[in-house]
Coordinates of C-alpha atoms and ligand atoms in Angstrom, one line a residue:
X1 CA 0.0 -33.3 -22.8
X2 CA 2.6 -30.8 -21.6
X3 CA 1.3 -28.1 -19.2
X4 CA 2.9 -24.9 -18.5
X5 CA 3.1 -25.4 -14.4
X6 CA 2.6 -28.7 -12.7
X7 CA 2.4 -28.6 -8.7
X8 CA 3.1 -31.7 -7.8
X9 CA 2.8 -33.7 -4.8
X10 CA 1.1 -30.6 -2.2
X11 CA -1.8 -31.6 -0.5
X12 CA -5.1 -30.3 -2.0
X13 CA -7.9 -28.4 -0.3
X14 CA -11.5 -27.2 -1.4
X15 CA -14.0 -26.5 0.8
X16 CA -15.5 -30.3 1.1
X17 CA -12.4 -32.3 0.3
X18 CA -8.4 -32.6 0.8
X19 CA -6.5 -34.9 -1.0
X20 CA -2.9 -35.1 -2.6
X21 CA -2.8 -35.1 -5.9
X22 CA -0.6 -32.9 -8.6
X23 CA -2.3 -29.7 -10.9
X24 CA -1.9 -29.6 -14.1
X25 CA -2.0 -26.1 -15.4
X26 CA -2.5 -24.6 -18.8
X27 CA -3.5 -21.6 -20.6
X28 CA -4.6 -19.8 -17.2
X29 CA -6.9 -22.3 -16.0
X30 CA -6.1 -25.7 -14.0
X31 CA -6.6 -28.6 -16.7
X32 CA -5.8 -31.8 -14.7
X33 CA -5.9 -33.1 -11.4
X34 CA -3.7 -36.7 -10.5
X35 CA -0.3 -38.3 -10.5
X36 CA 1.6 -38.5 -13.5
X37 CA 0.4 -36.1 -15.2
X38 CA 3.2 -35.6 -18.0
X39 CA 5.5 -32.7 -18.7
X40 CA 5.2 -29.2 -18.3
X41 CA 7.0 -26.2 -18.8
X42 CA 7.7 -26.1 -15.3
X43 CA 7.5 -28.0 -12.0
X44 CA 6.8 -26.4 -8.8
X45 CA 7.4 -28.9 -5.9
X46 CA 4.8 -27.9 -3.4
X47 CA 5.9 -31.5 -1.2
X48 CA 5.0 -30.7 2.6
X49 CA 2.5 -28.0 1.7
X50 CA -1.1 -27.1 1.5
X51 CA -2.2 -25.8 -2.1
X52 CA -5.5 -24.2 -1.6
X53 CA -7.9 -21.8 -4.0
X54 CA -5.9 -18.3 -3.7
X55 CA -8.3 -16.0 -1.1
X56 CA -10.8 -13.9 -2.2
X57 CA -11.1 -10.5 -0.3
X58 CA -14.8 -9.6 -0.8
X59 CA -15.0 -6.5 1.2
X60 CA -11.8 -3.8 0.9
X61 CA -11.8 -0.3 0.0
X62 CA -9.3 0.9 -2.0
X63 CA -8.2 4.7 -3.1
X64 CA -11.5 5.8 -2.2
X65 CA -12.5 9.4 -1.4
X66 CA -12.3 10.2 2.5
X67 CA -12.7 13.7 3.1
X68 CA -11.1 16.9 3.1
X69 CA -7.1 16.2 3.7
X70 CA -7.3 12.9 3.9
X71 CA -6.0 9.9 1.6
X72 CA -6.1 6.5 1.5
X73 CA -2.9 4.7 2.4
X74 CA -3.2 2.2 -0.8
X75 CA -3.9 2.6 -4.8
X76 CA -4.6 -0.6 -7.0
X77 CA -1.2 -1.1 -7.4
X78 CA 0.0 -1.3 -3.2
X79 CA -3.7 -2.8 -2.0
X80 CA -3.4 -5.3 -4.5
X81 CA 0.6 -6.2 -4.1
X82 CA -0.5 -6.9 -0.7
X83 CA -3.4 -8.7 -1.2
X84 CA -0.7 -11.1 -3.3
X85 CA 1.7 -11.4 -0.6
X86 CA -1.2 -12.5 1.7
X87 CA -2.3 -15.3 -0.3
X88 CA -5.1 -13.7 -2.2
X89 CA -6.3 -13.9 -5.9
X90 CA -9.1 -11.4 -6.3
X91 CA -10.3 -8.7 -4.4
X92 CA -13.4 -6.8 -4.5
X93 CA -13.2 -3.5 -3.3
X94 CA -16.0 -0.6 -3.6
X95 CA -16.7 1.7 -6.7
X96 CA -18.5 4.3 -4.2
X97 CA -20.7 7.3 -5.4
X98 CA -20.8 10.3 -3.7
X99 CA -24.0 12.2 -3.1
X100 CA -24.8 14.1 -6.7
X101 CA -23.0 11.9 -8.4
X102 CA -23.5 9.5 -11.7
X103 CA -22.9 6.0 -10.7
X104 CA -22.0 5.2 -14.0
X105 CA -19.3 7.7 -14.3
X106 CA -18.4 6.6 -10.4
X107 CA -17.6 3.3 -12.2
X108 CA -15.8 4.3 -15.2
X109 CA -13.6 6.2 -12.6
X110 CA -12.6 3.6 -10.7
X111 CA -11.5 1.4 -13.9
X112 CA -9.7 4.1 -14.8
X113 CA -7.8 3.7 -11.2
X114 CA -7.4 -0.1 -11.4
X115 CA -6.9 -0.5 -15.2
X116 CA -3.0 -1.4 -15.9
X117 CA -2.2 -1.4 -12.3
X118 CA -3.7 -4.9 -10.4
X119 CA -1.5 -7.3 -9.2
X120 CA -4.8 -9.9 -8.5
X121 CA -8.2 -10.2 -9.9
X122 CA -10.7 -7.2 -9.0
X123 CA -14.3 -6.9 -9.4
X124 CA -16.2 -4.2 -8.3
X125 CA -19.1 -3.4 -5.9
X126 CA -21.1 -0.3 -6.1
X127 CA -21.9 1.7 -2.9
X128 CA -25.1 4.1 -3.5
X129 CA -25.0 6.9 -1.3
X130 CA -28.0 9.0 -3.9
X131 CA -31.1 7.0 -4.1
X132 CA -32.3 9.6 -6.6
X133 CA -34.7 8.6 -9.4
X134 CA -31.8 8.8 -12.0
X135 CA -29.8 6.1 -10.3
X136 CA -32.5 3.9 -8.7
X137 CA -34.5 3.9 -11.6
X138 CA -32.2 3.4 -14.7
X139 CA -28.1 3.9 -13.6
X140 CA -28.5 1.1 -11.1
X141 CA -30.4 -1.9 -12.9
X142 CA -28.4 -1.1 -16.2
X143 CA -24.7 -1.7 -13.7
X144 CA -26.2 -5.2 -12.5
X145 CA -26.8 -6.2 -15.9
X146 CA -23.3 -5.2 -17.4
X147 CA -21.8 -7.2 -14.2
X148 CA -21.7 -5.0 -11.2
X149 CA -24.3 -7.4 -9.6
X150 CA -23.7 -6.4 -5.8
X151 CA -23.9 -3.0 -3.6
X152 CA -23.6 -2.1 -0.4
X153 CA -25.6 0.2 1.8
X154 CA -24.8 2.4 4.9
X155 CA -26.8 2.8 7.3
X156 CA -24.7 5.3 9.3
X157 CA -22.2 8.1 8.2
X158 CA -22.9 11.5 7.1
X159 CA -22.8 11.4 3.7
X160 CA -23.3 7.8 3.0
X161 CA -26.2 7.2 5.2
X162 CA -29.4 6.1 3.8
X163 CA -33.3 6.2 5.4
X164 CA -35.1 3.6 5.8
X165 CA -37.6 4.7 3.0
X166 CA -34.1 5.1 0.5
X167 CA -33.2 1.4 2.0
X168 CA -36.6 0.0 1.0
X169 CA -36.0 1.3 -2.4
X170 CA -32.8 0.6 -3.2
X171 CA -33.8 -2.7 -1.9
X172 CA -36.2 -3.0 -4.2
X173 CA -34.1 -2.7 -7.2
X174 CA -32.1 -5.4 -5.9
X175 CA -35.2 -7.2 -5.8
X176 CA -36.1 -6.9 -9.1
X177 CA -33.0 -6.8 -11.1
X178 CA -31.5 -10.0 -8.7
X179 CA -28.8 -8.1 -7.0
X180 CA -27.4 -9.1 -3.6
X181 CA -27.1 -6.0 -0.7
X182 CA -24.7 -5.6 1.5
X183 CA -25.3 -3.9 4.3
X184 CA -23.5 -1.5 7.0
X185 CA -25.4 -1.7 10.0
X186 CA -25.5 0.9 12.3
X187 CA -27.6 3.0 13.9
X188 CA -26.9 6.9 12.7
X189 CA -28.8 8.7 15.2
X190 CA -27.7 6.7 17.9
X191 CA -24.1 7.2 17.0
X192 CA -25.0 10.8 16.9
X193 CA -26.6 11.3 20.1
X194 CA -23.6 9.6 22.1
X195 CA -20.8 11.7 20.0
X196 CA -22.7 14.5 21.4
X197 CA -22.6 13.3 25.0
X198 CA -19.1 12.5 24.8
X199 CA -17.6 15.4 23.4
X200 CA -19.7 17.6 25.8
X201 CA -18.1 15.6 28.3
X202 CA -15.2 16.2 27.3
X203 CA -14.1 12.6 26.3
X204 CA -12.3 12.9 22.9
X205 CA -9.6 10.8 23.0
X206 CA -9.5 7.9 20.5
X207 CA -10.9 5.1 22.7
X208 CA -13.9 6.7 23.1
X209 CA -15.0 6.4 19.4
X210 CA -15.9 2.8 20.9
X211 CA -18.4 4.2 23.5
X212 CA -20.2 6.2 20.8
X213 CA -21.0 2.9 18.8
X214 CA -21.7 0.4 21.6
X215 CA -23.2 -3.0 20.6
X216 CA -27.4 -2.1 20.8
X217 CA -26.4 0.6 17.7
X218 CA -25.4 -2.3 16.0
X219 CA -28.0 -4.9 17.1
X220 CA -30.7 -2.2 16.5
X221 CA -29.6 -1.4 12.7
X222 CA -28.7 -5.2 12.3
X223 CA -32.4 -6.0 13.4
X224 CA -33.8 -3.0 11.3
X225 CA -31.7 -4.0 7.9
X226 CA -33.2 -7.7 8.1
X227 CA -36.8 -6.4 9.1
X228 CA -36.9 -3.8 5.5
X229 CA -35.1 -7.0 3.9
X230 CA -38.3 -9.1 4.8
X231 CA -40.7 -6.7 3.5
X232 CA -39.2 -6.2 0.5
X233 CA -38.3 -10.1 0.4
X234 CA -35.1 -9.2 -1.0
X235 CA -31.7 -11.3 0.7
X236 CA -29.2 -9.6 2.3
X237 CA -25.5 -9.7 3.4
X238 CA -25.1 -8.2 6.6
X239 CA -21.0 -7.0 6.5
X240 CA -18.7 -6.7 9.6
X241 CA -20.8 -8.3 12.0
X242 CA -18.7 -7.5 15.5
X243 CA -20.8 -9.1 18.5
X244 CA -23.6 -11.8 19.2
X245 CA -26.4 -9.5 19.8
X246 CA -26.1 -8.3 15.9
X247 CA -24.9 -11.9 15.2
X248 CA -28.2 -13.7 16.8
X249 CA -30.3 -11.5 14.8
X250 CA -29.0 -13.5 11.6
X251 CA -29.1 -16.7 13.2
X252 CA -32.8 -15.6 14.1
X253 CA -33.7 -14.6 10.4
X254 CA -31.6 -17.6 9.0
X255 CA -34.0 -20.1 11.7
X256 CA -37.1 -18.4 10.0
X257 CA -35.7 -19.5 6.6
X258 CA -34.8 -15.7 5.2
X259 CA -32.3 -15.4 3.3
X260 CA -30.2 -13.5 5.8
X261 CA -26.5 -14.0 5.3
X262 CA -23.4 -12.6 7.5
X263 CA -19.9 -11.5 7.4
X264 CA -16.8 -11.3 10.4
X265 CA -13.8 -10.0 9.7
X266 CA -10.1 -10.6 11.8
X267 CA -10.3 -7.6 13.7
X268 CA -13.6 -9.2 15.3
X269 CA -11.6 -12.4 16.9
X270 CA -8.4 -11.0 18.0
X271 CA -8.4 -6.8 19.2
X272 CA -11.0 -5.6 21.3
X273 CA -11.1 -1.7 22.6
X274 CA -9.3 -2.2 25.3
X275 CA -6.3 -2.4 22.8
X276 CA -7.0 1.2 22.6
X277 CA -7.2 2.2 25.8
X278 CA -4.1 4.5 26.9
X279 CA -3.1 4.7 23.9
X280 CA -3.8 8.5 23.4
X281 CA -3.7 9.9 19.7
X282 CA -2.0 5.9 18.7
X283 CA -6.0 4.7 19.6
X284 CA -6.6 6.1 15.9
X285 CA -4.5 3.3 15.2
X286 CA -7.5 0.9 15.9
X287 CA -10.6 3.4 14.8
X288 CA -12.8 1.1 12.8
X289 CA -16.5 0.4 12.5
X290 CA -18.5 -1.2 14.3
X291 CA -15.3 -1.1 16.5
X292 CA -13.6 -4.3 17.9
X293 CA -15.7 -5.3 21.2
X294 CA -14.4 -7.7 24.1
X295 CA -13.3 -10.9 24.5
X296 CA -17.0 -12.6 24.9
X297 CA -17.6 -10.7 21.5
X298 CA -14.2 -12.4 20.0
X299 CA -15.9 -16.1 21.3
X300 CA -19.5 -15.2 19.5
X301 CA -17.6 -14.5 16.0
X302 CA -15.8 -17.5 16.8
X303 CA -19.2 -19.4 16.9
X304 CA -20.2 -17.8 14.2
X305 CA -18.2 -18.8 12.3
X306 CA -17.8 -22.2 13.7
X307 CA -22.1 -22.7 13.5
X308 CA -22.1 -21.1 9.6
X309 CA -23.8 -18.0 10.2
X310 CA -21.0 -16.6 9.1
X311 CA -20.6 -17.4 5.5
X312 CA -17.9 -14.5 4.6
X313 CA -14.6 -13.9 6.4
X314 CA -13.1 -10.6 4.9
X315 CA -10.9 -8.0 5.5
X316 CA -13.2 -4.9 5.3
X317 CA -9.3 -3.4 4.3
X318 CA -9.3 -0.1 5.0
X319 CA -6.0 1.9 5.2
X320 CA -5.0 5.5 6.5
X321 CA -1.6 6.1 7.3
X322 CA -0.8 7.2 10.7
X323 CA -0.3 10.8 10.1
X324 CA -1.5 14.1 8.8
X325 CA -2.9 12.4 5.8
X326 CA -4.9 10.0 7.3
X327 CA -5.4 9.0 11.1
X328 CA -4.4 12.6 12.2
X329 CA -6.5 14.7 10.0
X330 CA -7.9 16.8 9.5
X331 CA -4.9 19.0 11.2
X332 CA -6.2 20.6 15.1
X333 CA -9.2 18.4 15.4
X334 CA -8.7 16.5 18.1
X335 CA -11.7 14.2 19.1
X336 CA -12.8 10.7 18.2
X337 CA -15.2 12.1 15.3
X338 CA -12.9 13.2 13.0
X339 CA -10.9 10.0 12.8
X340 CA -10.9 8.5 9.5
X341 CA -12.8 4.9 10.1
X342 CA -11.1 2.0 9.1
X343 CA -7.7 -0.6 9.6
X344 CA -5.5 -2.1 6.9
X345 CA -5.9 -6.0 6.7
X346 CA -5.5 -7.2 3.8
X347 CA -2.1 -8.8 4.0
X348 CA -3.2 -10.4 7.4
X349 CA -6.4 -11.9 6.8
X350 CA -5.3 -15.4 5.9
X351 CA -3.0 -15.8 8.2
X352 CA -4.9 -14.7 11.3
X353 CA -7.8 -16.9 10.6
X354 CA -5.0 -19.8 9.1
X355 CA -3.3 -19.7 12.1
X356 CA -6.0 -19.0 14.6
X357 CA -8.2 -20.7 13.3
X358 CA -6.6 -23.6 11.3
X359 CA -3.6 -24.3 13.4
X360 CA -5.3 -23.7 16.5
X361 CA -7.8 -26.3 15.6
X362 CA -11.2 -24.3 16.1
X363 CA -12.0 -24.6 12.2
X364 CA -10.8 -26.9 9.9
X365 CA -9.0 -26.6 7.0
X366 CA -12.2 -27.4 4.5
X367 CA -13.9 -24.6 6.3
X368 CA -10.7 -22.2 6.4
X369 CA -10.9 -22.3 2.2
X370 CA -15.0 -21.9 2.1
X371 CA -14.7 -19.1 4.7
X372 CA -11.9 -17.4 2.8
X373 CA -12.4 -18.3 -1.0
X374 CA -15.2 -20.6 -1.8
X375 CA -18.3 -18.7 0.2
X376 CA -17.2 -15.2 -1.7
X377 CA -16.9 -16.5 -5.1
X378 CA -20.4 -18.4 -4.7
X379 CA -21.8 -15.3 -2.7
X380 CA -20.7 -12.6 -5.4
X381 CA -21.0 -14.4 -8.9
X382 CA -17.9 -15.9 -9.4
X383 CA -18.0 -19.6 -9.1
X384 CA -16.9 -22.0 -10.3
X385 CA -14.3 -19.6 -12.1
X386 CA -13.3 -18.6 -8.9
X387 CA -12.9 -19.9 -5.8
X388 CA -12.2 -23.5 -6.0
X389 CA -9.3 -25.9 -7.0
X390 CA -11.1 -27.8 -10.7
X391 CA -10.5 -29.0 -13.8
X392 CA -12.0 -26.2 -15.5
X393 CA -11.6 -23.0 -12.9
X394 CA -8.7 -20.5 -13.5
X395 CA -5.9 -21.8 -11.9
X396 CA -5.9 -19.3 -9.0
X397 CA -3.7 -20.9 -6.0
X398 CA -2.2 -20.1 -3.0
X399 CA 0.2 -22.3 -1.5
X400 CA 1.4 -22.6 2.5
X401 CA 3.8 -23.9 4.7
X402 CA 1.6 -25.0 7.3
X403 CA 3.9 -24.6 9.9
X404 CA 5.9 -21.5 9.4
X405 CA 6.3 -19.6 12.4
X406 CA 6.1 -15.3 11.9
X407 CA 4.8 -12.3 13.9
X408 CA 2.7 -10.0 12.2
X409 CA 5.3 -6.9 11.8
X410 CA 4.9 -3.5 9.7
X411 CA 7.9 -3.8 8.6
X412 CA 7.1 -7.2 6.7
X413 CA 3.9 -5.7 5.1
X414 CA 3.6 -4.4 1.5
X415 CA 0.6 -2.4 2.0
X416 CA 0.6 1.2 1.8
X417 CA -0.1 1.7 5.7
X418 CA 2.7 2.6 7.9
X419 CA 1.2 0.8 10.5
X420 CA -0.7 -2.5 11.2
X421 CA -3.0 -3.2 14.0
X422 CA -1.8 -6.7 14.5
X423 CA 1.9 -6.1 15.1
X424 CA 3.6 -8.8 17.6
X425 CA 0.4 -11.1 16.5
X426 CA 2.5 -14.4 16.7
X427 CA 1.3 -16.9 13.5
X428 CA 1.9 -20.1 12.8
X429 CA 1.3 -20.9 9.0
X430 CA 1.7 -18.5 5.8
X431 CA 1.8 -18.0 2.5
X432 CA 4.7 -19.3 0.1
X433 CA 3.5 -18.4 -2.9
X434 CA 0.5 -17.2 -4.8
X435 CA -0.5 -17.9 -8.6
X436 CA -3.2 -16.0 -10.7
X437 CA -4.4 -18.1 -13.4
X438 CA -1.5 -19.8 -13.8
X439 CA 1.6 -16.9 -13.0
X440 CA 3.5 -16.3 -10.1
X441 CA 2.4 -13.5 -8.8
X442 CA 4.6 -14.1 -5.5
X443 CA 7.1 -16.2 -5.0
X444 CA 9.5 -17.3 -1.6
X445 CA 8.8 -13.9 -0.7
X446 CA 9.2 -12.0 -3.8
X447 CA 7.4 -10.2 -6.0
X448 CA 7.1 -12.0 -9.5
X449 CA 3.9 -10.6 -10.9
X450 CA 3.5 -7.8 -12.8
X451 CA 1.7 -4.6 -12.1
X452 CA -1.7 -4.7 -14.7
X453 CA -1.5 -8.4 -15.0
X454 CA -4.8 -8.9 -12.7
X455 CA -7.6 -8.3 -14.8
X456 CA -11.0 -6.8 -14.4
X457 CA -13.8 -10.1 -13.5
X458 CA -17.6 -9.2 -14.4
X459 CA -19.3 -11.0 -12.3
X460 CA -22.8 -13.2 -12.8
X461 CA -25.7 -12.9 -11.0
X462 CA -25.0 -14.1 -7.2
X463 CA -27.3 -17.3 -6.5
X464 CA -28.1 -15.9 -3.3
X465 CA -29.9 -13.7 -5.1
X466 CA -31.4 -14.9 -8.0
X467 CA -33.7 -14.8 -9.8
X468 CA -34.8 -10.9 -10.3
X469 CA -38.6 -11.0 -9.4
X470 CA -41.2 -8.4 -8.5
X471 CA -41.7 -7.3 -5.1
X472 CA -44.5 -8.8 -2.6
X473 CA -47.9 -7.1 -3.4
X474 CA -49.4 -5.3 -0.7
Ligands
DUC501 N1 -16.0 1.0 8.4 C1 -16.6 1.0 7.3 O1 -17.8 1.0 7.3 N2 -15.9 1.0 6.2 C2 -14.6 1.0 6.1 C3 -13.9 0.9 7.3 C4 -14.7 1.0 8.5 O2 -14.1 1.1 9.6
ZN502 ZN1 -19.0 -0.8 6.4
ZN503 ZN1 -16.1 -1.6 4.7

């Protein structure tokens, strides 16, 4: 048979094995695994590197509304450019409804954003910030069936933040149409209360959006999300899980056999807020939520992910640019609230956890790919599609030089960010080149994919989550 790649002689890794053996590719989707496979249309000699399942970002926003004045540092095109460069085949970012509106027209209007201008695979969650009759009761379980099978929750931010009675419903749905929730957990109030406090004490400055979202707001909502989860009997993804308070309430939940599950993201193991501190108006910089803790916080996500109650290591991608359009707006307000929430990542993902992680010998390679491609695929619908290196799957790669050296620098990024919180981080391993079933999309550093050739994925059911069933009787 003549393929149109072959990668020959890399060494292989899935989530449970690693072997060297060539990849036969054809028609999008990987055909062969061996030695001597035949001819192809082209060879790609991937000798002295690792050839892995390209990364799946589960949790980025992209070109989301973010408030009066402010815009998003990255469209489809830019976020997912990025994402290539970094190693990644798919993202999922968030369609998210605002209060009032249609979730189905929320949708359409993010296709019409994405269509003709990915650079990777997308599929979409939903965020439901209106748990009106309308959506809950007919918009919503229609979505899950046409593929949008996963949606996420907040349980803080004006706006976005649901009760506890809307959180019971919407969980319901999930329940009963076998959807998967995702959850922001954080206490609203709370977070509320101490903004108060600190503004009346005059403490504006950046660093202090830390103090007004200290770790018992997140164990508390954490705690909370899993209690209505229980009751409704209904699994749950818990997202950005920053410290081992929140952390140990999954491990608690998971012990008791609920189907709890947890995410970390990058800027959980290496910032913490003291990166902030004296920083002035560049703290903004690092305003994310929950906010990056302290170093015995950086160990617990480590363990977490070491011990598996972590299944999901993700971005949670989320760029402003450091100016009037993002960090500093609105224009004249100064303190800590008005800072648009959330760091670019998604370029830097892989090789943060690849090199602390992989290189540095705290996880191993197997778990590297199931933490970064394998879990999300099998968590959101996708596998064995995506997510995995099989005769059968679409022939989405990543391949690294496991031992080139590079420190993270702006000025190497393609994101739309003029910044990136993990300048100077020193990396050893990186991305050479990423394929999307079957094309180049990057290449020694260059760009050889073009702009619409990701597609649109509609997802299955997530087994996490399956099968749709009634709720508990009372
Ligand atoms: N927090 C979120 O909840 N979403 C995006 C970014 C952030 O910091
Ligand atoms: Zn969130
Ligand atoms: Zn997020």
């Amino acid at each position: 048979m003549t393929f149109d790649v072959i990668i020959r002689g890399g060494i292989v890794a899935t989530s449970s094995d690693t072997f060297t053996c060539d990849i036969g590719i054809a028609g999008g989707k990987i055909i062969a695994l061996g030695t001597d496979l035949g001819t192809a249309a082209e060879i790609y000699d991937a000798t002295g590197k690792l050839v892995l399942p390209g990364g799946i970002d589960s949790h980025v926003h992209i070109a989301q509304p973010s408030g009066p004045g402010i815009v998003m540092a990255d469209d489809f095109a830019s976020a997912t450019r990025a994402a290539a460069f970094g190693g990644n085949t798919m993202v999922l970012p968030f369609a998210m409804q605002q209060k009032g509106e249609s979730l189905r027209q929320v949708v359409k209007d993010y296709h019409a954003k994405a269509d003709g201008e990915c650079y990777v695979d997308v599929s979409f969650h939903l965020i439901i910030a209106d748990a009106s009759e309308t959506v809950l009761g007919q918009e919503l379980p229609a979505l899950v069936n046409d593929g949008y099978t996963s949606f996420k929750v907040f349980m803080t931010y004006e706006g976005l933040a649901l009760s506890d009675m809307e959180m019971l419903n919407v969980m319901s749905v999930a329940r009963e149409t076998g959807a998967l929730v995702m959850v922001h957990a954080e206490n609203y109030d709370a977070i509320r209360f101490l903004t108060d406090r600190l503004e009346r004490a005059g403490k504006t400055e950046p660093h202090y959006h830390s103090a007004s979202r200290p770790i018992p707001v997140e164990r508390e909502a954490t705690h909370r999300a899993i209690s209505l989860a229980e009751i409704i009997d209904v699994p749950v993804m818990i997202v950005h899980v920053s410290n081992r308070e929140a952390m140990d309430e999954i491990a608690r939940a998971q012990r008791k056999g609920l189907k709890v599950y947890g995410e970390t993201c990058p800027q959980y193991l290496v910032l913490t807020a003291k990166d902030m501190e004296g920083l002035n108006m560049e703290g903004t910089k690092y305003v994310c939520s929950p906010p990056p803790r302290d170093e015995a916080s950086q160990q617990a996500c480590w363990e977490g992910l070491q011990q598996k109650i972590f299944s999901l290591f993700s971005s949670d991608h989320c760029p402003f640019r450091y100016d009037e359009s993002g960090k500093l707006a609105p224009k004249g307000r100064t303190s800590f609230r008005w800072v648009p929430n959330g760091i670019p990542g998604i370029e830097t993902r892989l090789p943060i956890l690849f090199s602390e992680g992989v290189s540095k010998g705290r996880i191993s390679l197997n778990d590297f790919v199931a933490l970064t491609a394998t879990n999300h695929a099998k968590t959101y619908g996708l596998y064995p599609k995506k997510g995995t290196i099989a005769v059968g799957s679409d022939a989405d790669i990543a391949i690294w030089d496991p031992a080139r050296k590079a420190k993270i620098a702006q000025a190497d990024l393609h994101h739309g960010s003029d910044y990136t919180p993990y300048e100077g981080i020193e990396i050893t391993g990186w991305p050479v080149a990423t394929m999307v079933r079957g094309k180049f999309v990057v290449r020694d550093g260059k760009l050889t994919g073009a702009k619409g050739a990701g597609a649109y994925i509609p997802r299955e059911k997530s087994p996490l989550a399956a099968p749709a069933g009634r709720i508990p009787e009372v």
